[in-house]
Amino acid sequence: MAVFRGETSTAGEAKVAGERSLLLGVGVSAIGIGMYVPFSLVFFHHVTGLSFTLVGLVMTVTGVAGLAFMPLAGSAVDRFGAKRVNLVLYGIRALGFALYPFAGSLPAFAAVALVTALADRSFSVVQQSLIGEVARGAARDRLQASTRALQNAGMGAGALLVSGVLALWGTGAFTCTAWANSLAFALAGLLVGRVRPVPAEPAGPCAGQPAAGYRMVLRDRPFLGLTAANFLTALGYSALSVLFPLYLSTWLAAPDSLTGAAFTLNTALCAGIGVLVAGRVRRSGARRTRSAALGALLFAAAFAGQIVLGTLRPGQSATLAALLVIVVVYTLGELVHSPSGGALSVSAAPEPVRGRYLATYQLSYSLATALAPSLFTALLAVDGRLPWAVLTAAALGAALALLRLERHLPAEAVHAEPPAAAAAAAAAAAAAAAATAAGRPATAAA
């Protein structure tokens, strides 16, 4: 594994130059996101003074436009580098929220919302590309886990913060919240600016071909298979926020407070043990395809549990206990799948066209998010257990696809560490242990 600026963690894993700044920037920006996402319609209604109908229409239109912009963001990453594009997006988001309180007319709000939505929708592509730009090997898996944990913690903290502000000062505080978001994104950009990309890897067979653009992505069948498998898993990621509340209130006739309890438990586990779980998976030496498949299987187990619960329909206390167990299994699936799946996609993308590859991959999340509401409500109208059955089949299909794709993906994508390096490290550790047991001083491996 490469060593980045000579920094190592206590576990002996290489660290990224400016890693603390990167993670702190992720946490700060997540606080800003948490301050408006849970209250988006109300937030923009009070900030701009426009009706809820107009605000909702503008958000829908600009959101769809943002999806169309993602391929351009991928091309920009390949041309200018992920760090530069990341800083530009932070700047656009900071400027957008600073201008929201002055966008009282429909054209002004639509213009600001459009520009901000383009930056918001493209940010995941650029963030993933940045991880690939600044880290190699197992460091990518660690950053994937750390950023996800901080995003969950930051969004939860932001939601609590704005709730307290609104309780003290009322809805008029939304304007101050918009400016606080602007400052959060600006500060996050300054922090991320301290990150240093690692030197480019030796040129591969795709070097000098970035002009091939998205045609190169479309010819890469294993990567398209990986993207399709992720679409199946991404439907499961939408289940907690879209299907779960409807299922509780309609099929199980459970109190709405259970939804809040489930979200709180999921967020707390993601923030509290996400890095720990990912670290255990990473240190186990499991191939990324197999750990991602394990996460999908845990998803399938949680969804199957919902089918059983929806069939038995026990009393309220038993329902609460069962739901909490199901949410724990679901969250473990998320914590196992997300770092491995993210690092797998980043490492499977050829470096010269990584932005285009990851833009294609991230579309699987966006399409699943867009499809989930209509799909889940249509299936729920037939039978409350039917959407969970579809999700179970999708998760099992994703796990099988990941395992079948393993031999077709690049070795550096499947393995967090190259097999030869891992074997050498294991041999060195065994030699050191044997020398210590024999009372001789261990010598460093060459």
XYZ file of N, CA, C and O in Angstrom, residues 23-103:
324
model
N -12.377 15.471 6.668
C -13.475 14.928 7.463
C -14.194 16.030 8.234
O -15.424 16.005 8.366
N -13.444 17.006 8.750
C -14.087 18.118 9.448
C -14.965 18.917 8.487
O -16.074 19.338 8.839
N -14.477 19.094 7.255
C -15.283 19.791 6.251
C -16.558 19.038 5.928
O -17.628 19.643 5.778
N -16.470 17.708 5.842
C -17.661 16.893 5.599
C -18.657 17.068 6.740
O -19.867 17.234 6.534
N -18.158 17.042 7.984
C -19.047 17.194 9.138
C -19.712 18.561 9.186
O -20.913 18.672 9.449
N -18.950 19.612 8.894
C -19.500 20.973 8.917
C -20.569 21.143 7.845
O -21.641 21.701 8.090
N -20.284 20.667 6.637
C -21.280 20.811 5.562
C -22.513 19.968 5.856
O -23.639 20.355 5.509
N -22.342 18.811 6.512
C -23.493 17.980 6.866
C -24.390 18.680 7.875
O -25.622 18.538 7.836
N -23.802 19.444 8.778
C -24.620 20.229 9.709
C -25.481 21.220 8.928
O -26.675 21.390 9.207
N -24.873 21.871 7.936
C -25.647 22.798 7.105
C -26.772 22.100 6.365
O -27.895 22.606 6.297
N -26.499 20.916 5.828
C -27.540 20.168 5.117
C -28.665 19.787 6.072
O -29.851 19.888 5.751
N -28.297 19.327 7.281
C -29.305 18.936 8.257
C -30.167 20.082 8.733
O -31.279 19.869 9.236
N -29.690 21.305 8.548
C -30.447 22.467 9.009
C -31.596 22.816 8.071
O -32.487 23.583 8.460
N -31.578 22.289 6.837
C -32.689 22.652 5.947
C -33.385 21.470 5.286
O -34.583 21.559 4.947
N -32.694 20.322 5.106
C -33.319 19.206 4.395
C -34.603 18.719 5.068
O -35.625 18.529 4.396
N -34.641 18.490 6.406
C -35.878 17.988 7.003
C -37.043 18.970 6.935
O -38.190 18.581 7.110
N -36.732 20.254 6.706
C -37.773 21.279 6.703
C -37.792 22.030 5.374
O -38.187 23.200 5.317
N -37.363 21.371 4.290
C -37.080 22.103 3.057
C -38.237 22.963 2.570
O -38.050 24.151 2.258
N -39.448 22.391 2.478
C -40.583 23.192 2.001
C -40.854 24.376 2.915
O -41.004 25.519 2.448
N -40.918 24.110 4.210
C -41.169 25.198 5.168
C -40.015 26.187 5.163
O -40.214 27.404 5.225
N -38.808 25.653 5.086
C -37.608 26.489 5.091
C -37.681 27.520 3.964
O -37.580 28.736 4.203
N -37.835 27.049 2.732
C -37.809 27.965 1.594
C -39.067 28.836 1.537
O -39.022 29.953 1.022
N -40.190 28.342 2.040
C -41.402 29.162 2.100
C -41.175 30.400 2.963
O -41.518 31.527 2.570
N -40.573 30.215 4.132
C -40.367 31.347 5.030
C -39.218 32.238 4.585
O -39.245 33.449 4.804
N -38.202 31.639 3.957
C -37.063 32.437 3.514
C -37.437 33.332 2.344
O -37.036 34.492 2.264
N -38.249 32.811 1.405
C -38.572 33.562 0.194
C -39.929 34.252 0.248
O -40.172 35.189 -0.518
N -40.836 33.777 1.101
C -42.175 34.348 1.143
C -43.105 33.810 0.074
O -44.255 34.271 -0.028
N -42.682 32.858 -0.724
C -43.517 32.278 -1.773
C -44.405 31.179 -1.189
O -44.144 30.652 -0.108
N -45.466 30.821 -1.928
C -46.389 29.793 -1.446
C -45.737 28.426 -1.460
O -44.755 28.183 -2.176
N -46.301 27.500 -0.677
C -45.780 26.142 -0.637
C -45.864 25.484 -2.020
O -44.976 24.720 -2.407
N -46.920 25.775 -2.762
C -47.101 25.174 -4.083
C -45.985 25.580 -5.025
O -45.394 24.734 -5.720
N -45.678 26.878 -5.046
C -44.618 27.358 -5.924
C -43.261 26.830 -5.495
O -42.431 26.434 -6.321
N -43.028 26.813 -4.192
C -41.749 26.311 -3.689
C -41.573 24.840 -4.073
O -40.509 24.419 -4.550
N -42.632 24.038 -3.887
C -42.551 22.629 -4.232
C -42.310 22.410 -5.710
O -41.517 21.535 -6.111
N -42.992 23.201 -6.558
C -42.821 23.067 -7.999
C -41.393 23.406 -8.411
O -40.771 22.680 -9.200
N -40.865 24.493 -7.866
C -39.501 24.898 -8.208
C -38.497 23.846 -7.756
O -37.556 23.507 -8.481
N -38.695 23.287 -6.564
C -37.767 22.279 -6.058
C -37.782 21.021 -6.917
O -36.736 20.406 -7.171
N -38.964 20.637 -7.400
C -39.061 19.457 -8.259
C -38.351 19.683 -9.589
O -37.555 18.849 -10.040
N -38.638 20.818 -10.216
C -38.053 21.103 -11.529
C -36.537 21.237 -11.435
O -35.791 20.682 -12.253
N -36.070 21.986 -10.433
C -34.623 22.174 -10.310
C -33.922 20.876 -9.912
O -32.780 20.635 -10.310
N -34.612 20.022 -9.152
C -34.021 18.732 -8.793
C -33.803 17.857 -10.001
O -32.762 17.209 -10.149
N -34.793 17.824 -10.901
C -34.654 17.039 -12.131
C -33.544 17.622 -13.005
O -32.735 16.883 -13.600
N -33.481 18.952 -13.071
C -32.414 19.585 -13.849
C -31.047 19.245 -13.263
O -30.065 19.076 -13.998
N -30.974 19.150 -11.940
C -29.721 18.787 -11.299
C -29.244 17.406 -11.698
O -28.042 17.166 -11.868
N -30.186 16.461 -11.860
C -29.812 15.118 -12.317
C -29.192 15.165 -13.713
O -28.220 14.461 -13.997
N -29.755 15.999 -14.573
C -29.235 16.105 -15.938
C -27.831 16.711 -15.957
O -27.069 16.493 -16.909
N -27.488 17.446 -14.910
C -26.188 18.106 -14.856
C -25.076 17.166 -14.386
O -23.890 17.444 -14.594
N -25.441 16.043 -13.771
C -24.438 15.148 -13.198
C -23.402 14.655 -14.214
O -22.201 14.613 -13.901
N -23.789 14.273 -15.443
C -22.759 13.863 -16.405
C -21.757 14.970 -16.720
O -20.568 14.692 -16.918
N -22.212 16.219 -16.740
C -21.294 17.329 -16.974
C -20.331 17.494 -15.810
O -19.151 17.823 -15.999
N -20.826 17.256 -14.605
C -19.947 17.325 -13.438
C -18.867 16.260 -13.521
O -17.700 16.502 -13.183
N -19.242 15.057 -13.982
C -18.246 14.007 -14.150
C -17.176 14.393 -15.158
O -15.981 14.155 -14.938
N -17.576 15.025 -16.251
C -16.608 15.473 -17.249
C -15.702 16.557 -16.682
O -14.495 16.594 -16.965
N -16.282 17.449 -15.865
C -15.477 18.510 -15.257
C -14.425 17.940 -14.316
O -13.288 18.430 -14.256
N -14.788 16.895 -13.572
C -13.821 16.250 -12.679
C -12.645 15.698 -13.478
O -11.478 15.858 -13.093
N -12.935 15.036 -14.595
C -11.862 14.449 -15.401
C -10.960 15.517 -16.012
O -9.767 15.286 -16.212
N -11.507 16.687 -16.260
C -10.712 17.734 -16.911
C -9.954 18.599 -15.912
O -8.789 18.945 -16.137
N -10.608 18.955 -14.795
C -10.006 19.917 -13.869
C -9.558 19.308 -12.539
O -8.867 19.968 -11.776
N -9.969 18.077 -12.252
C -9.626 17.455 -10.988
C -10.761 17.577 -9.981
O -11.474 18.587 -9.951
N -10.911 16.545 -9.143
C -12.040 16.516 -8.206
C -11.941 17.604 -7.150
O -12.946 18.184 -6.747
N -10.729 17.885 -6.677
C -10.595 18.883 -5.617
C -11.062 20.258 -6.093
O -11.793 20.961 -5.384
N -10.658 20.660 -7.283
C -11.057 21.973 -7.799
C -12.569 22.062 -7.973
O -13.188 23.066 -7.587
N -13.145 21.023 -8.549
C -14.599 21.050 -8.755
C -15.325 21.018 -7.412
O -16.347 21.688 -7.231
N -14.795 20.270 -6.456
C -15.384 20.220 -5.122
C -15.423 21.610 -4.496
O -16.443 22.026 -3.919
N -14.335 22.353 -4.609
C -14.284 23.702 -4.038
C -15.263 24.640 -4.746
O -15.897 25.491 -4.110
N -15.391 24.475 -6.063
C -16.357 25.307 -6.804
C -17.780 25.022 -6.327
O -18.573 25.958 -6.119
N -18.114 23.756 -6.122
C -19.465 23.414 -5.675
C -19.741 23.941 -4.272
O -20.840 24.421 -3.985
N -18.746 23.866 -3.384
C -18.931 24.448 -2.058
C -19.185 25.949 -2.172
O -20.027 26.509 -1.464
N -18.434 26.618 -3.067
C -18.622 28.053 -3.245
C -20.005 28.386 -3.779
O -20.647 29.358 -3.327
N -20.498 27.589 -4.732
C -21.835 27.825 -5.287
C -22.905 27.633 -4.212
O -23.844 28.432 -4.105
N -22.764 26.616 -3.401
C -23.757 26.370 -2.348
C -23.717 27.480 -1.301
O -24.761 27.922 -0.805
N -22.528 27.935 -0.953
C -22.413 29.038 0.009
C -23.071 30.296 -0.541
O -23.834 30.979 0.162
N -22.807 30.608 -1.803
C -23.397 31.798 -2.417
C -24.911 31.654 -2.533
O -25.662 32.608 -2.278
N -25.382 30.459 -2.909
C -26.816 30.244 -3.068
C -27.577 30.500 -1.777
O -28.593 31.217 -1.777
N -27.105 29.944 -0.657
C -27.821 30.148 0.610
C -27.687 31.573 1.121
O -28.578 32.073 1.804
N -26.592 32.242 0.781
C -26.476 33.653 1.152
C -27.492 34.503 0.399
O -27.969 35.529 0.913
N -27.868 34.077 -0.818
C -28.796 34.855 -1.650
C -30.258 34.494 -1.424
O -31.142 35.272 -1.799
N -30.552 33.336 -0.842
C -31.941 32.913 -0.674
C -32.815 33.960 0.032
O -33.955 34.202 -0.394
N -32.363 34.583 1.114
C -33.237 35.559 1.778
C -33.600 36.759 0.909
O -34.552 37.485 1.216
N -32.841 36.990 -0.163
C -33.122 38.126 -1.047
C -33.920 37.694 -2.285
O -34.274 38.532 -3.110
N -34.200 36.378 -2.405
C -34.898 35.858 -3.592
C -36.388 35.768 -3.302
O -36.955 34.678 -3.215
